[in-house]
Short mmCIF file of C-alpha atoms in Angstrom, two decimals:
data_model
loop_
_atom_site.label_atom_id
_atom_site.label_comp_id
_atom_site.label_asym_id
_atom_site.label_seq_id
_atom_site.Cartn_x
_atom_site.Cartn_y
_atom_site.Cartn_z
CA MET A 24 71.62 86.92 109.34
CA GLN A 25 68.93 89.31 110.47
CA PRO A 26 68.99 93.38 111.02
CA ASN A 27 68.70 94.95 114.28
CA ASN A 28 65.66 97.04 114.30
CA GLU A 29 66.95 99.02 117.50
CA LYS A 30 67.14 102.64 116.04
CA ASN A 31 70.12 103.77 118.10
CA SER A 32 72.34 100.78 118.04
CA PHE A 33 75.74 100.56 116.57
CA LEU A 34 75.07 96.88 115.99
CA LYS A 35 72.91 96.74 112.80
CA PHE A 36 73.19 92.97 112.42
CA ASN A 37 73.04 90.12 114.68
CA GLU A 38 76.06 88.37 113.01
CA ALA A 39 78.74 89.32 110.40
CA TYR A 40 79.62 88.27 107.03
CA PRO A 41 83.47 87.32 106.88
CA LEU A 42 83.95 87.59 103.22
CA HIS A 43 85.08 91.22 102.93
CA THR A 44 85.89 91.90 99.20
CA TRP A 45 83.71 90.05 96.59
CA TYR A 46 81.88 91.01 93.26
CA PRO A 47 78.58 89.61 92.09
CA LEU A 48 79.54 87.16 89.43
CA PHE A 49 77.27 84.28 90.13
CA ALA A 50 77.19 81.27 87.69
CA GLN A 51 75.02 78.19 87.22
CA GLU A 52 75.25 75.30 84.97
CA GLU A 53 78.11 74.99 82.26
CA LYS A 54 77.77 75.26 78.62
CA GLU A 55 79.38 72.80 76.34
CA ASN A 56 80.39 74.90 73.31
CA ILE A 57 82.10 78.29 74.35
CA ASN A 58 82.12 79.59 70.76
CA ASN A 59 78.12 79.18 70.45
CA ALA A 60 77.87 80.82 74.04
CA ILE A 61 80.07 83.74 73.09
CA SER A 62 78.25 84.35 69.90
CA ASN A 63 75.04 84.59 71.68
CA VAL A 64 75.93 86.99 74.63
CA ASN A 65 72.92 89.18 75.10
CA ILE A 66 74.32 92.73 74.63
CA GLN A 67 70.93 94.15 74.23
CA GLY A 68 70.49 96.66 77.05
CA ILE A 69 74.18 96.77 78.00
CA LYS A 70 75.22 100.39 78.37
CA THR A 71 78.44 100.29 80.29
CA ARG A 72 81.36 97.68 79.57
CA ALA A 73 84.66 97.26 81.19
CA LEU A 74 87.79 95.18 80.03
CA TYR A 75 90.17 93.53 82.73
CA PHE A 76 93.41 92.48 82.08
CA HIS A 77 95.32 90.13 84.23
CA ILE A 78 99.27 90.22 84.53
CA PRO A 79 99.93 87.30 86.83
CA PHE A 80 103.67 87.98 87.32
CA CYS A 81 105.61 89.01 90.33
CA GLU A 82 109.10 90.23 91.13
CA GLU A 83 111.43 87.97 93.25
CA ARG A 84 108.66 87.35 95.95
CA PHE A 85 104.85 87.13 96.70
CA CYS A 86 103.24 89.53 99.23
CA ALA A 87 102.18 87.24 102.00
CA PHE A 88 98.52 88.34 102.11
CA CYS A 89 97.70 88.01 98.30
CA THR A 90 95.74 84.63 97.05
CA PHE A 91 95.33 86.08 93.60
CA ASN A 92 96.48 84.02 90.71
CA ARG A 93 100.01 84.72 90.09
CA LYS A 94 103.69 83.31 89.72
CA ILE A 95 107.27 84.62 90.31
CA LYS A 96 108.90 85.85 86.99
CA GLU A 97 111.44 83.37 85.88
CA ASN A 98 112.76 85.38 82.84
CA ASP A 99 112.12 88.02 80.40
CA ALA A 100 111.01 85.50 77.66
CA GLU A 101 108.16 84.24 79.92
CA ILE A 102 106.63 87.37 80.13
CA GLN A 103 106.69 88.22 76.31
CA ASN A 104 105.24 84.66 75.64
CA TYR A 105 102.52 85.88 77.93
CA VAL A 106 102.00 89.12 76.21
CA ASP A 107 101.89 87.60 72.85
CA ALA A 108 99.28 85.12 74.01
CA LEU A 109 97.30 88.18 75.80
CA ILE A 110 97.25 89.77 72.55
CA LYS A 111 96.09 86.67 70.93
CA GLU A 112 93.24 86.41 73.16
CA ILE A 113 92.16 90.12 72.18
CA GLU A 114 92.33 89.09 68.63
CA ILE A 115 90.26 86.10 68.92
CA LYS A 116 87.51 87.62 71.34
CA SER A 117 87.24 90.63 68.74
CA GLN A 118 86.01 88.34 66.18
CA TYR A 119 82.85 88.21 67.82
CA ASP A 120 80.35 91.08 67.41
CA SER A 121 79.13 90.57 71.13
CA MET A 122 82.68 91.27 72.30
CA THR A 123 83.28 94.48 70.16
CA LYS A 124 79.72 96.29 69.36
CA VAL A 125 79.44 97.74 72.95
CA PRO A 126 81.94 100.65 73.50
CA ILE A 127 84.22 100.32 76.29
CA HIS A 128 83.77 102.74 79.23
CA ALA A 129 86.70 101.43 81.48
CA ILE A 130 89.73 99.38 81.45
CA PHE A 131 91.68 97.93 84.53
CA PHE A 132 94.98 96.24 84.62
CA GLY A 133 95.58 93.97 87.62
CA GLY A 134 97.80 91.15 89.00
CA GLY A 135 100.02 90.00 89.71
CA THR A 136 101.96 93.04 89.05
CA PRO A 137 101.28 94.76 85.47
CA SER A 138 104.28 97.22 86.06
CA ILE A 139 106.52 94.22 85.45
CA LEU A 140 105.95 94.84 81.95
CA SER A 141 108.54 96.44 79.56
CA VAL A 142 107.70 99.83 77.98
CA ASN A 143 107.37 98.00 74.79
CA GLN A 144 105.14 95.52 76.29
CA ILE A 145 102.92 98.11 77.73
CA LEU A 146 102.65 99.76 74.20
CA GLU A 147 102.20 96.48 72.51
CA ILE A 148 99.02 95.53 74.71
CA GLY A 149 97.71 99.27 74.37
CA GLN A 150 97.96 99.03 70.44
CA ALA A 151 96.04 95.61 70.34
CA ILE A 152 93.42 97.24 72.76
CA HIS A 153 92.85 100.42 70.46
CA GLU A 154 92.95 98.45 67.45
CA HIS A 155 90.33 95.94 68.29
CA PHE A 156 87.86 97.92 70.67
CA ASN A 157 85.72 100.89 70.29
CA LEU A 158 87.14 103.29 72.91
CA SER A 159 85.04 106.72 71.90
CA LYS A 160 83.35 106.41 75.18
CA LEU A 161 86.34 105.44 77.45
CA ARG A 162 85.94 107.41 80.89
CA GLU A 163 88.59 105.50 82.84
CA PHE A 164 91.87 103.44 82.25
CA SER A 165 93.36 101.95 85.51
CA PHE A 166 96.59 100.35 85.82
CA GLU A 167 98.39 98.82 89.05
CA ASN A 168 101.73 99.14 90.03
CA ASN A 169 104.27 97.76 92.27
CA ILE A 170 106.53 100.31 93.86
CA CYS A 171 109.53 98.54 93.10
CA SER A 172 108.88 98.40 89.24
CA ILE A 173 107.82 101.89 88.65
CA THR A 174 109.98 104.05 86.29
CA GLU A 175 109.36 107.36 84.48
CA ASP A 176 109.60 105.61 81.00
CA LYS A 177 106.87 103.18 81.89
CA LEU A 178 104.56 106.13 83.41
CA LEU A 179 105.08 107.92 80.22
CA ALA A 180 104.31 104.59 78.15
CA LEU A 181 100.94 104.40 80.35
CA LYS A 182 100.16 107.90 79.28
CA GLU A 183 100.86 107.17 75.61
CA ILE A 184 98.31 104.24 75.55
CA GLY A 185 95.71 106.31 77.51
CA VAL A 186 95.98 105.50 80.97
CA THR A 187 94.07 107.97 83.31
CA HIS A 188 94.32 106.25 86.78
CA VAL A 189 97.46 104.81 88.48
CA ARG A 190 97.39 102.38 91.52
CA ALA A 191 100.08 101.44 93.85
CA GLY A 192 100.01 98.50 96.32
CA ILE A 193 101.13 100.08 99.59
CA GLN A 194 99.24 97.87 101.87
CA THR A 195 100.72 99.31 105.25
CA LEU A 196 103.52 101.84 106.21
CA ASN A 197 104.27 100.08 109.51
CA PRO A 198 107.69 98.22 109.18
CA LYS A 199 106.50 95.34 111.47
CA TYR A 200 103.58 94.46 109.13
CA ARG A 201 105.67 95.18 106.01
CA GLU A 202 107.98 92.21 107.27
CA TYR A 203 104.93 90.12 108.11
CA PHE A 204 103.58 90.64 104.61
CA ASN A 205 107.18 90.25 102.93
CA LEU A 206 106.68 93.80 101.26
CA ARG A 207 110.40 95.04 99.83
CA PRO A 208 110.21 98.58 98.99
CA THR A 209 111.43 101.05 101.83
CA ILE A 210 109.35 103.74 103.25
CA VAL A 211 111.80 106.26 101.16
CA GLU A 212 111.23 104.45 98.22
CA ILE A 213 107.60 104.50 98.60
CA LYS A 214 107.27 108.28 99.01
CA GLU A 215 109.83 108.76 96.10
CA LYS A 216 107.69 106.77 93.76
CA VAL A 217 104.27 108.05 94.90
CA THR A 218 105.81 111.62 94.11
CA LEU A 219 106.48 110.21 90.71
CA LEU A 220 103.29 108.80 90.02
CA LYS A 221 101.55 112.16 91.20
CA LYS A 222 104.02 114.16 88.73
CA HIS A 223 102.63 112.38 85.66
CA PHE A 224 98.97 111.44 87.08
CA GLU A 225 96.23 113.41 88.83
CA ASN A 226 94.42 110.18 89.69
CA VAL A 227 96.94 108.20 91.91
CA CYS A 228 95.40 105.65 94.34
CA ILE A 229 97.03 103.71 96.93
CA ASP A 230 95.92 100.39 98.33
CA MET A 231 96.01 99.93 102.12
CA ILE A 232 94.96 96.95 104.36
CA TYR A 233 93.73 97.39 107.94
CA GLY A 234 92.61 94.89 110.60
CA ILE A 235 95.81 92.92 110.35
CA ASN A 236 96.20 90.36 112.96
CA GLY A 237 97.71 91.84 116.22
CA GLN A 238 97.06 95.42 114.82
CA THR A 239 96.35 97.87 117.46
CA VAL A 240 94.38 101.08 117.51
CA ASP A 241 97.46 103.21 117.82
CA GLU A 242 98.90 101.30 114.91
CA LEU A 243 95.75 101.68 112.76
CA ILE A 244 95.68 105.59 113.43
CA LYS A 245 99.45 105.86 112.65
CA ASP A 246 98.92 103.74 109.39
CA ILE A 247 95.84 106.09 108.40
CA HIS A 248 98.27 109.14 109.11
CA ASN A 249 101.04 108.10 107.21
CA ALA A 250 98.99 107.14 104.20
CA CYS A 251 96.77 110.44 104.23
CA LYS A 252 100.16 112.24 104.44
CA LEU A 253 101.07 110.75 100.87
CA ASP A 254 98.49 113.10 99.68
CA THR A 255 97.13 111.09 96.63
CA LYS A 256 93.77 111.95 95.36
CA LEU A 257 92.53 108.34 96.38
CA ILE A 258 92.99 105.70 98.85
CA ASP A 259 91.54 102.33 99.16
CA PHE A 260 91.33 100.62 102.53
CA TYR A 261 90.65 96.88 102.57
CA PRO A 262 90.00 94.87 105.83
CA LEU A 263 92.31 92.08 105.82
CA THR A 264 90.08 88.67 104.90
CA GLN A 265 91.37 85.55 106.39
CA PRO A 266 92.36 84.01 103.30
CA LYS A 267 91.18 80.43 102.39
CA GLY A 268 94.20 78.25 101.68
CA ASN A 269 96.82 81.14 102.33
CA MET A 270 99.01 78.90 104.31
CA GLN A 271 102.03 81.24 104.34
CA LEU A 272 100.24 84.07 106.26
CA HIS A 273 98.60 81.50 108.44
CA LYS A 274 101.59 80.18 109.55
CA LEU A 275 103.15 83.34 110.28
CA PHE A 276 100.31 84.56 112.42
CA SER A 277 100.28 81.24 114.25
CA GLU A 278 103.94 81.39 115.20
CA LYS A 279 103.40 84.77 116.53
CA GLY A 280 100.42 84.18 118.31
CA LEU A 281 98.34 86.56 116.45
CA ASN A 282 94.86 85.65 116.25
CA PRO A 283 92.22 87.37 113.77
CA HIS A 284 90.30 90.15 115.12
CA THR A 285 86.76 89.46 115.46
CA GLU A 286 84.12 90.90 113.07
CA LEU A 287 83.04 93.13 115.75
CA THR A 288 86.33 94.51 116.14
CA LEU A 289 86.79 95.18 112.50
CA LYS A 290 83.30 97.40 112.38
CA GLY A 291 85.06 99.46 115.02
CA TYR A 292 88.20 99.70 112.97
CA LYS A 293 86.01 100.68 110.32
CA SER A 294 84.25 103.37 111.93
CA LEU A 295 87.47 104.73 113.41
CA LEU A 296 89.09 104.74 109.76
CA ARG A 297 86.20 106.86 108.34
CA GLU A 298 86.64 109.20 111.08
CA VAL A 299 90.40 109.40 110.96
CA THR A 300 90.60 109.79 107.23
CA ARG A 301 87.74 112.57 107.21
CA ALA A 302 90.02 114.45 109.78
CA TYR A 303 92.64 114.45 106.81
CA GLY A 304 90.25 115.34 104.30
CA TYR A 305 89.08 112.10 102.57
CA ILE A 306 85.80 111.00 102.54
CA PRO A 307 84.27 107.65 101.07
CA HIS A 308 83.20 107.19 97.40
CA ASN A 309 82.37 103.64 97.77
CA GLY A 310 82.48 100.83 100.28
CA HIS A 311 86.18 100.89 100.61
CA GLY A 312 87.57 103.88 98.45
CA PHE A 313 88.25 107.31 99.73
CA VAL A 314 88.67 110.45 97.91
CA ASN A 315 90.61 113.95 98.97
CA THR A 316 87.89 116.54 99.29
CA LYS A 317 90.07 118.76 97.32
CA TYR A 318 88.57 117.16 94.36
CA VAL A 319 85.05 116.93 95.26
CA SER A 320 82.23 119.89 96.09
CA ASP A 321 79.94 117.78 98.49
CA LYS A 322 82.53 118.19 101.05
CA ASN A 323 80.20 117.98 104.12
CA ASP A 324 78.37 114.94 103.13
CA ARG A 325 79.23 111.46 104.60
CA ILE A 326 79.43 109.80 101.23
CA THR A 327 80.34 111.52 97.82
CA SER A 328 79.04 110.75 94.45
CA ASP A 329 81.39 113.52 92.94
CA TYR A 330 83.85 111.02 92.44
CA VAL A 331 83.16 107.65 90.76
CA PHE A 332 85.41 104.64 90.03
CA GLU A 333 83.87 103.80 86.73
CA TYR A 334 85.47 100.15 86.51
CA HIS A 335 83.25 99.02 89.58
CA LYS A 336 80.19 100.98 88.04
CA CYS A 337 80.40 98.33 85.44
CA VAL A 338 81.16 95.40 87.75
CA MET A 339 79.17 96.27 90.90
CA GLY A 340 76.60 98.58 89.09
CA TYR A 341 73.13 97.86 87.25
CA GLU A 342 72.47 94.87 84.96
CA SER A 343 73.21 97.23 82.13
CA GLY A 344 76.95 96.86 82.80
CA ASP A 345 79.24 93.92 82.10
CA VAL A 346 83.04 93.22 82.15
CA ILE A 347 85.14 91.14 79.74
CA GLY A 348 88.38 89.37 81.22
CA PHE A 349 91.43 88.58 79.52
CA GLY A 350 94.65 86.59 80.64
CA ALA A 351 95.14 83.68 83.14
CA GLY A 352 92.51 83.29 85.70
CA ALA A 353 90.43 86.43 84.50
CA GLU A 354 86.87 86.35 84.95
CA SER A 355 84.14 87.84 82.57
CA GLY A 356 80.71 88.80 84.06
CA LEU A 357 78.38 89.10 81.11
CA SER A 358 74.56 89.54 80.98
CA ASN A 359 73.90 85.90 80.39
CA TYR A 360 77.07 84.15 81.01
CA VAL A 361 79.99 83.83 83.33
CA MET A 362 83.34 83.08 81.65
CA LEU A 363 86.30 81.93 83.65
CA ASN A 364 89.74 81.63 82.06
CA GLU A 365 92.28 78.93 82.47
CA LYS A 366 94.38 79.88 85.46
CA ASN A 367 97.52 77.70 84.58
CA ILE A 368 99.70 80.18 82.58
CA MET A 369 101.35 77.51 80.46
CA ARG A 370 98.19 75.98 79.56
CA TYR A 371 96.33 79.44 78.96
CA SER A 372 98.90 80.42 76.45
CA ARG A 373 98.91 76.97 74.69
CA ILE A 374 95.19 77.29 74.44
CA ILE A 375 95.72 80.53 72.79
CA ASN A 376 98.26 79.54 70.46
CA GLU A 377 95.92 76.82 69.38
CA GLY A 378 93.61 79.67 68.24
CA ASN A 379 90.83 78.58 71.10
CA ILE A 380 89.51 80.49 73.90
CA PRO A 381 91.06 79.47 77.21
CA ALA A 382 87.84 79.40 79.22
CA ARG A 383 84.93 77.65 80.85
CA ILE A 384 81.49 79.41 80.16
CA PHE A 385 78.56 79.04 82.41
CA ASN A 386 75.10 80.30 82.65
CA ALA A 387 74.62 83.34 84.70
CA ASN A 388 72.64 83.62 87.75
CA LEU A 389 69.80 85.57 86.04
CA ALA A 390 67.89 86.35 89.35
CA ALA A 391 70.91 87.86 90.87
CA ASN A 392 71.82 89.85 87.69
CA TYR A 393 68.35 91.44 87.57
CA ALA A 394 69.07 92.27 91.03
CA ARG A 395 72.47 93.79 90.82
CA GLY A 396 71.37 97.45 91.16
CA ILE A 397 69.94 96.31 94.75
CA ILE A 398 72.48 93.68 95.56
CA ALA A 399 75.67 95.45 94.71
CA HIS A 400 75.21 99.11 93.65
CA LEU A 401 73.17 100.17 96.51
CA PRO A 402 75.25 99.19 99.32
CA TYR A 403 78.62 99.77 97.48
CA PHE A 404 77.88 103.24 96.18
CA GLY A 405 75.51 104.08 98.78
CA TYR A 406 72.34 104.58 96.50
CA VAL A 407 70.56 103.05 93.58
CA GLU A 408 68.39 104.97 90.99
CA LYS A 409 64.84 103.07 90.63
CA LYS A 410 64.64 103.98 86.97
CA TYR A 411 67.39 101.57 86.34
CA ILE A 412 65.90 98.57 87.96
CA ASN A 413 63.48 96.36 86.45
CA PHE A 414 61.44 95.32 89.70
CA GLU A 415 59.30 92.66 88.07
CA LYS A 416 62.57 90.76 87.44
CA VAL A 417 64.14 91.12 90.88
CA PRO A 418 63.53 88.34 93.08
CA ALA A 419 60.61 88.31 95.38
CA GLU A 420 63.18 87.47 98.55
CA THR A 421 65.55 90.43 97.55
CA LYS A 422 62.57 92.77 97.33
CA GLY A 423 61.44 91.49 100.78
CA ALA A 424 65.07 91.88 102.41
CA LEU A 425 65.10 95.60 100.91
CA GLN A 426 61.82 96.30 102.83
CA LYS A 427 63.25 94.95 106.17
CA LEU A 428 66.49 96.86 105.60
CA ILE A 429 63.97 100.05 105.09
CA ASP A 430 62.02 99.21 108.19
CA ALA A 431 65.12 98.87 110.41
CA GLY A 432 66.23 102.15 109.34
CA LEU A 433 69.27 101.18 106.97
CA ILE A 434 67.91 102.19 103.78
CA ILE A 435 66.01 105.41 103.05
CA ASP A 436 63.23 104.88 100.61
CA LYS A 437 63.00 108.05 98.51
CA GLU A 438 60.94 109.16 95.64
CA HIS A 439 63.38 108.23 92.82
CA GLU A 440 66.18 106.11 94.62
CA TYR A 441 67.16 103.92 97.78
CA CYS A 442 69.94 105.60 99.83
CA MET A 443 72.22 104.07 102.68
CA THR A 444 72.00 105.75 105.88
CA SER A 445 75.57 106.86 107.18
CA ASP A 446 75.26 104.14 109.81
CA ALA A 447 74.34 101.48 107.38
CA TRP A 448 77.58 102.29 105.33
CA LEU A 449 79.62 100.63 107.83
CA TRP A 450 77.88 97.50 107.12
CA ASP A 451 77.64 97.28 103.32
CA ASN A 452 79.10 93.84 103.13
CA GLU A 453 76.65 92.34 105.38
CA ILE A 454 73.81 94.12 103.49
CA MET A 455 75.31 92.90 100.11
CA TYR A 456 74.86 89.52 101.27
CA TYR A 457 71.65 90.08 103.05
CA LEU A 458 70.09 91.33 100.09
CA SER A 459 71.35 88.52 97.66
CA PRO A 460 68.74 85.70 96.41
CA SER A 461 69.36 82.27 98.23
CA SER A 462 71.00 80.86 94.93
CA ALA A 463 73.59 83.48 95.20
CA LYS A 464 74.04 83.21 98.86
CA GLU A 465 74.87 79.36 98.43
CA GLU A 466 77.63 80.21 95.97
CA LEU A 467 79.06 82.80 98.32
CA ASP A 468 79.09 80.51 101.32
CA ALA A 469 80.97 78.02 99.10
CA CYS A 470 83.85 80.66 98.36
CA PHE A 471 85.27 80.06 101.96
CA THR A 472 85.54 77.72 104.76
CA SER A 473 86.45 78.67 108.31
CA LYS A 474 87.51 76.88 111.52
CA LEU A 475 87.02 80.05 113.39
CA SER A 476 84.41 79.76 116.18
CA GLU A 477 80.91 81.19 116.24
CA ASP A 478 82.03 84.20 118.48
CA TYR A 479 84.07 85.42 115.59
CA TYR A 480 81.14 86.03 113.25
CA LYS A 481 78.37 86.68 116.13
CA ILE A 482 77.87 90.29 116.74
CA ALA A 483 75.32 90.36 119.93
CA ASP A 484 72.34 88.42 121.30
CA PHE A 485 69.09 90.28 120.56
#
């Protein structure tokens, strides 16, 4: 992959990278003693820390596009057992100074479907978090919801434990694609529940998918129109990554003769997405997030920094940020380690109940971590402040790649920061990959396999 040095070309790279949503948790060799490793987590220099909680249960059915660690709820006792194990994990990890000495800046509940929890379970977990972690610097507490399981009582419980941001997975408002994805809520129910979310929270975000196999330009514009008309403060639009191992979705698309869009088509869709959302008063605040301009001052800029998603500042930010994961399949990205929790829910709970941490721990890829501000923060948020980068520790290949992007006109070298150009913003995914050191690229390449032809990735012959 190489950048295109033609200043007036829409095509900024000669090929695309088809893994659209990824985070820089790069691991190396595994450590044998997890307790010793956690005790030796390096917290010197950590200034922003996030907690992630994974609730891996879904009601009745799976969304066909989802490849996250999850299972269908069987009964209420199953969920309560998991909640008990999750609280036990909080208690075990909080025994280590390395897990509790850094104040928490952001909390994120994902899934699965966190809103499947009962009011009492929400309060139980919230109480455990408040008891065991320093929340004096908490700026953001996010909680994902499924439209079907949103109730006013649950929203009041979320406010009681300190939730500030609520998210709802809409995905698409087109009935045809909702059927493809096996999405149950009706459009009427979606509108009612989004109104309820807005009644209790200012920071409401809906998640949308675009670039669905077979989706036309007209369908995309109508979906953007309908999403913006819900008038939430925030909307996230994610391109549909052709998921590794998602046989259900692959079979459905194959039966209907719906081939994946080429990466070049997705770039066109992304460009159109940005223009149409702007017409409705939404502008980007990161690689896939849009904020309603009613809530920002720099309305004329192509990218705003008036609103920041704090959780991703910890995950996608500088080397001074880290994240601790809780729950089956959760990941922790620490300064010198990467911790991967047991994915199997029964094994996760059993190990926890034995008083052990249900995870494997690996040495972090330090080269990639030192360069995280350049690799992730710069393309994801559109800028990086030089004062937060230790350039002596940044790999030479990352610094060389950065200079090539500057020469290609994709990055602007200012006195105190590097900034993405508005044209480069459409190619943030490729820029993240291009800036990564070889060791990190090898890990990324191992994340997916594809039977797609070279034409799917190839952009142009230069």
